[in-house]
PDB file of C-alpha atoms in Angstrom:
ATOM      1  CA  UNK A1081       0.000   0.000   0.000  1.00  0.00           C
ATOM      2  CA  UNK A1082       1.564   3.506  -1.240  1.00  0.00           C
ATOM      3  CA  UNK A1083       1.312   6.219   1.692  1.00  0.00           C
ATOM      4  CA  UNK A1084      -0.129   9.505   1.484  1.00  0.00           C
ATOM      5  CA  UNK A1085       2.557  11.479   1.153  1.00  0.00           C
ATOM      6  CA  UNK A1086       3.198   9.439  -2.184  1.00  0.00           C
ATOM      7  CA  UNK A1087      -0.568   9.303  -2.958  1.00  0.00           C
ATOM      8  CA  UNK A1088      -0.113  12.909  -3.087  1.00  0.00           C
ATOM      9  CA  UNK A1089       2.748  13.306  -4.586  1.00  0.00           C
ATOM     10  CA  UNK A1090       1.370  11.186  -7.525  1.00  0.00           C
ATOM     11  CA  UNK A1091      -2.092  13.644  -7.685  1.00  0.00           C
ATOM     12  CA  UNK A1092       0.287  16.318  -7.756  1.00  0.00           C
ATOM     13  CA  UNK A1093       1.950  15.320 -10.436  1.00  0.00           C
ATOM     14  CA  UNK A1094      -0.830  14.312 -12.901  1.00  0.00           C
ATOM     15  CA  UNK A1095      -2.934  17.674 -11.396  1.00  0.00           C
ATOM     16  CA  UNK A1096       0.131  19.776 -13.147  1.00  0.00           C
ATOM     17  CA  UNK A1097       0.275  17.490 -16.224  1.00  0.00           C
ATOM     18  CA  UNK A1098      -3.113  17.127 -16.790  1.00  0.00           C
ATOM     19  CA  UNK A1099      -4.296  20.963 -15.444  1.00  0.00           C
ATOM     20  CA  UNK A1100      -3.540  23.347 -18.641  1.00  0.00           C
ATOM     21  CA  UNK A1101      -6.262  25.342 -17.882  1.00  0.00           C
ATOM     22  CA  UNK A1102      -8.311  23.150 -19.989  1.00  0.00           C
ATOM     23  CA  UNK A1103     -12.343  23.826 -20.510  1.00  0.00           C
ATOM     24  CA  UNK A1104     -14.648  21.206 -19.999  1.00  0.00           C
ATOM     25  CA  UNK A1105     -16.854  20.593 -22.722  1.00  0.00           C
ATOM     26  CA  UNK A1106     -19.407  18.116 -20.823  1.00  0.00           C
ATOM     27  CA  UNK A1107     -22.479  19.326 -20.173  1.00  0.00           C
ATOM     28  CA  UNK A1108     -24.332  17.476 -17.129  1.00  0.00           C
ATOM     29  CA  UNK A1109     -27.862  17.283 -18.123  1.00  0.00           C
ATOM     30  CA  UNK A1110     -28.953  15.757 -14.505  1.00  0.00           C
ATOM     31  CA  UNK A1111     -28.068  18.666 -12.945  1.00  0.00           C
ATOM     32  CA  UNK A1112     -30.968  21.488 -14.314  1.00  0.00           C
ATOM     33  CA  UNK A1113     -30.136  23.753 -11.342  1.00  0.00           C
ATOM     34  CA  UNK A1114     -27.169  24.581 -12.066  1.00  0.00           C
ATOM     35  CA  UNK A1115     -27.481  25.100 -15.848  1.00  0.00           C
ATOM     36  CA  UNK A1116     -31.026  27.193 -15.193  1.00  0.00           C
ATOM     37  CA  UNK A1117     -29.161  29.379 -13.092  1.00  0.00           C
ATOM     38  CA  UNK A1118     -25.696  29.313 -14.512  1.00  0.00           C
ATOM     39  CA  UNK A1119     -25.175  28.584 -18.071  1.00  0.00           C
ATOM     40  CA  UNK A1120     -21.063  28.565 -17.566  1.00  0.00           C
ATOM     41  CA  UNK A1121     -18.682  25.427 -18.574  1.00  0.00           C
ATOM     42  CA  UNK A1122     -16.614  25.213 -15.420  1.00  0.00           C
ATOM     43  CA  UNK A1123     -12.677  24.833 -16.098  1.00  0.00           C
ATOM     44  CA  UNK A1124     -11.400  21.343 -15.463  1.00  0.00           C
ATOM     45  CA  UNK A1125      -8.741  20.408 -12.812  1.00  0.00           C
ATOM     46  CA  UNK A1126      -8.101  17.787 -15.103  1.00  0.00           C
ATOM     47  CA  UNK A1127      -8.796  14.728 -12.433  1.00  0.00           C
ATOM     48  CA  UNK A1128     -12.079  13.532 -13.123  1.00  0.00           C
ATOM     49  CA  UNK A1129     -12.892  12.805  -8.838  1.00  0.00           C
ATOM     50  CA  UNK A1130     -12.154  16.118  -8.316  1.00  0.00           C
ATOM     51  CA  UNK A1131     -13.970  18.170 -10.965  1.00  0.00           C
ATOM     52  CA  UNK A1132     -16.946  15.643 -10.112  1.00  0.00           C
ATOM     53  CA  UNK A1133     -17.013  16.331  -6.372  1.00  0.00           C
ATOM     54  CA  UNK A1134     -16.417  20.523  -7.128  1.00  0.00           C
ATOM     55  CA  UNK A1135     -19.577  20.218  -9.781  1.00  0.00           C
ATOM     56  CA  UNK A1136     -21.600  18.291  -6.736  1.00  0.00           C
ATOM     57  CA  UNK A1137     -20.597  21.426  -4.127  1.00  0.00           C
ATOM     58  CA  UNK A1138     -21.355  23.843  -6.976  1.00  0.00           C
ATOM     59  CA  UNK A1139     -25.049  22.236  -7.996  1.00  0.00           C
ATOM     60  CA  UNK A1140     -25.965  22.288  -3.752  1.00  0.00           C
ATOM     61  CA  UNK A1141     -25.082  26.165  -3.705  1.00  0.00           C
ATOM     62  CA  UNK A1142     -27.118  27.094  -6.605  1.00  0.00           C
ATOM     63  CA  UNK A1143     -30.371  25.128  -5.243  1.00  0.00           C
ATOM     64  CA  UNK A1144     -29.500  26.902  -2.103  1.00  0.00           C
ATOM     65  CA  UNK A1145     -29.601  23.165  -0.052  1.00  0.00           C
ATOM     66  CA  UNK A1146     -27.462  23.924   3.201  1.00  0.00           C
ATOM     67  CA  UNK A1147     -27.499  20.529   4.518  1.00  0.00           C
ATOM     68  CA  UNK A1148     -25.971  19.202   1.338  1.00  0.00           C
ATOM     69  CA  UNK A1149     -23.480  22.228   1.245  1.00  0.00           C
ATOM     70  CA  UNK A1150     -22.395  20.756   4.757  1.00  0.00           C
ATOM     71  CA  UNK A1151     -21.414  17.335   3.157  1.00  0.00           C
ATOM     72  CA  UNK A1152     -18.973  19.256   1.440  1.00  0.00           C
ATOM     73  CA  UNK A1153     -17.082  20.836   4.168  1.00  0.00           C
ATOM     74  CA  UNK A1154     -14.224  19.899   6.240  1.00  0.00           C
ATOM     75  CA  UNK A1155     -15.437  19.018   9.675  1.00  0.00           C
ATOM     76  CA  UNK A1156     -12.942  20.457  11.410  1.00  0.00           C
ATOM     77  CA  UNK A1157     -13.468  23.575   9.597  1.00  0.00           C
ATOM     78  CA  UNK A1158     -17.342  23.087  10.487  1.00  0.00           C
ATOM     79  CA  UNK A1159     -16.464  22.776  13.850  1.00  0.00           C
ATOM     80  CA  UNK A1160     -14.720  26.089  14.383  1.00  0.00           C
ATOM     81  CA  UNK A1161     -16.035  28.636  12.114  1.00  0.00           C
ATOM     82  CA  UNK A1162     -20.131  27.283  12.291  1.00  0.00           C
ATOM     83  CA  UNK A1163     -20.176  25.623  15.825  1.00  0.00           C
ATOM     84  CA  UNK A1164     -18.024  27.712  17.818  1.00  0.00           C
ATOM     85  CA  UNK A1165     -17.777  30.669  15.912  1.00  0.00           C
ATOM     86  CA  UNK A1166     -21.333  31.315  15.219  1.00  0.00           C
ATOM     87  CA  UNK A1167     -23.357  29.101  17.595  1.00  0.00           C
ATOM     88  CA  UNK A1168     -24.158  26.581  14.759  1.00  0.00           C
ATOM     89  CA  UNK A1169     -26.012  30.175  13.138  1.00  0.00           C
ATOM     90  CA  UNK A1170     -26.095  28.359   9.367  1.00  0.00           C
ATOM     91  CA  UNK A1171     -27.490  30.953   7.555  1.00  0.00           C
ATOM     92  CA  UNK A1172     -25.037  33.717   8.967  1.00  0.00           C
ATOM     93  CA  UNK A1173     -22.091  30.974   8.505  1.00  0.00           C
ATOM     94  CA  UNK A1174     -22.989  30.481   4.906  1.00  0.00           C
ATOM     95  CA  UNK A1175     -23.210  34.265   3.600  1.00  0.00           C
ATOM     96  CA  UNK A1176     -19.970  34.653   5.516  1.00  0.00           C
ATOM     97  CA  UNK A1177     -18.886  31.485   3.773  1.00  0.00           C
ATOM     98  CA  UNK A1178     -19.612  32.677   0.164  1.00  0.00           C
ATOM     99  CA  UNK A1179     -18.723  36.243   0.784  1.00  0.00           C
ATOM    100  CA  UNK A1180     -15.346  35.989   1.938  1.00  0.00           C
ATOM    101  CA  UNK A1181     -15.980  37.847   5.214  1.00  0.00           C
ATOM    102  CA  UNK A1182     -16.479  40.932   2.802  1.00  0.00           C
ATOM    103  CA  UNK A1183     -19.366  42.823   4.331  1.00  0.00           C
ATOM    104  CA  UNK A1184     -20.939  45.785   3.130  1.00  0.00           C
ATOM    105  CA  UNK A1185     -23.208  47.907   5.630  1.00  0.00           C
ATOM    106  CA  UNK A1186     -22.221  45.519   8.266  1.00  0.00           C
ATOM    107  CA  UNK A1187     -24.100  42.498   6.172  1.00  0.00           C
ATOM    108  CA  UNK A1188     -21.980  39.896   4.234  1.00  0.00           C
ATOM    109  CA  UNK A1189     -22.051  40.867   0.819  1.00  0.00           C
ATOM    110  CA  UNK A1190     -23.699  37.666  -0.834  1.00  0.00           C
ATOM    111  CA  UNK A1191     -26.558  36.148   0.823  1.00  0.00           C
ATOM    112  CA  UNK A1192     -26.213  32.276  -0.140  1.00  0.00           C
ATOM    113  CA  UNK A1193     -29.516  32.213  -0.712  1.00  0.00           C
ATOM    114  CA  UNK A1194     -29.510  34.613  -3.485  1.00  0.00           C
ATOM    115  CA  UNK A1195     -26.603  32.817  -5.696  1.00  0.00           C
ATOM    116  CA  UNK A1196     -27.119  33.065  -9.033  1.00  0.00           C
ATOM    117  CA  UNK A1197     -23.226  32.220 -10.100  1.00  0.00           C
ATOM    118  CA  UNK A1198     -20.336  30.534  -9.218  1.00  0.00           C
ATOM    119  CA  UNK A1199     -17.507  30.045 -11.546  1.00  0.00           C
ATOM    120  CA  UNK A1200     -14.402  28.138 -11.053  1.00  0.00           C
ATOM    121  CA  UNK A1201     -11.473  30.610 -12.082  1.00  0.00           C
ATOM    122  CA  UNK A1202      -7.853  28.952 -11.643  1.00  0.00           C
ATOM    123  CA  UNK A1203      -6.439  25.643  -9.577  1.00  0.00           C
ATOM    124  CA  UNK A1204      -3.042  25.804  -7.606  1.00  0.00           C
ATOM    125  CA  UNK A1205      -2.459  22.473  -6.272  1.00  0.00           C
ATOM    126  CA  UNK A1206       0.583  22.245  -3.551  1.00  0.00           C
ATOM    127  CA  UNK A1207       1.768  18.299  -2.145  1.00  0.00           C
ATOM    128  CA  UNK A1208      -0.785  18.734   0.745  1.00  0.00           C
ATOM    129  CA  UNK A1209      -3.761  20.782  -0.775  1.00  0.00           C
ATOM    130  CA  UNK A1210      -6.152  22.515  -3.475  1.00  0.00           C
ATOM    131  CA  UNK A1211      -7.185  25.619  -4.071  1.00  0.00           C
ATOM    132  CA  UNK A1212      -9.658  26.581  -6.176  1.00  0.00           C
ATOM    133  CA  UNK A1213     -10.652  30.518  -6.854  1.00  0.00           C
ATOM    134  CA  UNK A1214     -14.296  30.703  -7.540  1.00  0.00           C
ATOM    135  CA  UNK A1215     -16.399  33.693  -8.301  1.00  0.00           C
ATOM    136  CA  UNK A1216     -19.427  34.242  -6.270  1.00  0.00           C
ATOM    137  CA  UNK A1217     -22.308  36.120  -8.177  1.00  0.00           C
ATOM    138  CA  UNK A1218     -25.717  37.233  -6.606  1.00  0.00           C
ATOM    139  CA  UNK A1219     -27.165  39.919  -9.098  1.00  0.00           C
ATOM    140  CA  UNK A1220     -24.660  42.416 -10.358  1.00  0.00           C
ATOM    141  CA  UNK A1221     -22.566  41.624  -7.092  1.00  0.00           C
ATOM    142  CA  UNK A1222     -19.873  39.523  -7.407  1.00  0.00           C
ATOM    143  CA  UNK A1223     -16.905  38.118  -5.046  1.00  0.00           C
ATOM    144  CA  UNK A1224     -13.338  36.298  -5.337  1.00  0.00           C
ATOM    145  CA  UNK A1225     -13.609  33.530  -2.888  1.00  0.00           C
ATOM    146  CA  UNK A1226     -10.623  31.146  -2.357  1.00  0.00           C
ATOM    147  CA  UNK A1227     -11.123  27.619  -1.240  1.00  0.00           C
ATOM    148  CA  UNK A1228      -9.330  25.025   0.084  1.00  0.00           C
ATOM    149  CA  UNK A1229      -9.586  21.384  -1.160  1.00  0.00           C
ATOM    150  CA  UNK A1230      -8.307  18.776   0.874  1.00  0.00           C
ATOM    151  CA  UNK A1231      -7.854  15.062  -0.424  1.00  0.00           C
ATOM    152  CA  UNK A1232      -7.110  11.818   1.330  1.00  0.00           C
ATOM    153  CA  UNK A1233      -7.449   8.153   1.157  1.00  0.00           C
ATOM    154  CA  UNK A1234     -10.102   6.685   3.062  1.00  0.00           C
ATOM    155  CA  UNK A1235     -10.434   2.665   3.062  1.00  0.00           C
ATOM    156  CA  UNK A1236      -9.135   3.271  -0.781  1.00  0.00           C
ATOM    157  CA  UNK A1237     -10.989   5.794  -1.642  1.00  0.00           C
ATOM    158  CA  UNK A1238     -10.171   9.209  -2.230  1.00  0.00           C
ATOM    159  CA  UNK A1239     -11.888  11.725  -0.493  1.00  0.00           C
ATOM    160  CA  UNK A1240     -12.666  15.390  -0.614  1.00  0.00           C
ATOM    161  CA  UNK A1241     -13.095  18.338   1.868  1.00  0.00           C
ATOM    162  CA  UNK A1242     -13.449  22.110   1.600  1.00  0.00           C
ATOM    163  CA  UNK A1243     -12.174  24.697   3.877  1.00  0.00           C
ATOM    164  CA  UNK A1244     -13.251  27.737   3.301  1.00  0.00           C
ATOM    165  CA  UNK A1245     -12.604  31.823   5.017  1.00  0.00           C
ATOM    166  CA  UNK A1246     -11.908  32.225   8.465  1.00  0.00           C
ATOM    167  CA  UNK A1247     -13.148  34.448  10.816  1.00  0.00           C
TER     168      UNK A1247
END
């Protein structure tokens, strides 16, 4: 059995072969929300696992479905920022979530339950981590938001986790 650190030194390596910036051209026709609300070919990480769990967290925040945006989040991250932080206060942890911490008359700037976009921008990938730059679009507002991907292997399986802002 290889260990992580070679696990993900092998992702690494096909991320930044494979990763050219590439569009992808698929079109997921089981997933109406998101091409109702947002029309946009996301660009590919070019690992299929990844760009499949991304397109899942992308189709829960346009329908708006916080328990299914959970799923998608690191629990340690979870923890902190939504249980301790804010007193398990979802809807204030998710418009802090997708709006950076960016507020705007003392009010986070997107309110998750008005997303109309979210766009995958550019990948870094590092030996330990992801991140993906998204941007956030409610209207004509719009925000950079950087998230962190983790990945491990789980009884074989390679597994996903997003950690998002702090604070």
């Amino acid at each position: 059995m290889k260990s992580k650190s070679t696990i993900i030194i092998c992702l690494s390596a096909l991320f930044l072969f494979a990763c050219g910036g590439t569009k992808s051209t698929s079109s997921n026709n089981t997933d109406n929300v998101q091409e109702q609300v947002s029309n946009v070919n996301q660009l590919s990480s070019g690992i299929e696992s990844l760009d499949e769990f991304l397109s899942d967290f992308e189709s829960a925040t346009l329908a708006h479905n916080s328990t299914t945006i959970f799923t998608f989040l690191d629990k340690d991250y979870k923890k902190e920022q939504w249980g301790i932080l804010l007193k398990n206060n979802t809807d204030t942890f998710l418009c802090k979530f997708y709006s950076n911490n960016l507020t705007e008359n003392n009010q986070p700037k997107i309110d998750y339950k008005k997303i109309t976009r979210i766009v995958r921008k550019s990948f870094f990938m590092n030996s330990s981590y992801i991140l993906v730059n998204y941007s956030i679009g409610q209207g004509n507002i719009s925000v950079d938001l950087q998230l962190t991907v983790f990945s491990k292997l789980d009884k074989g399986v390679l597994r996903y986790s997003i950690y998002g802002p702090i604070g």
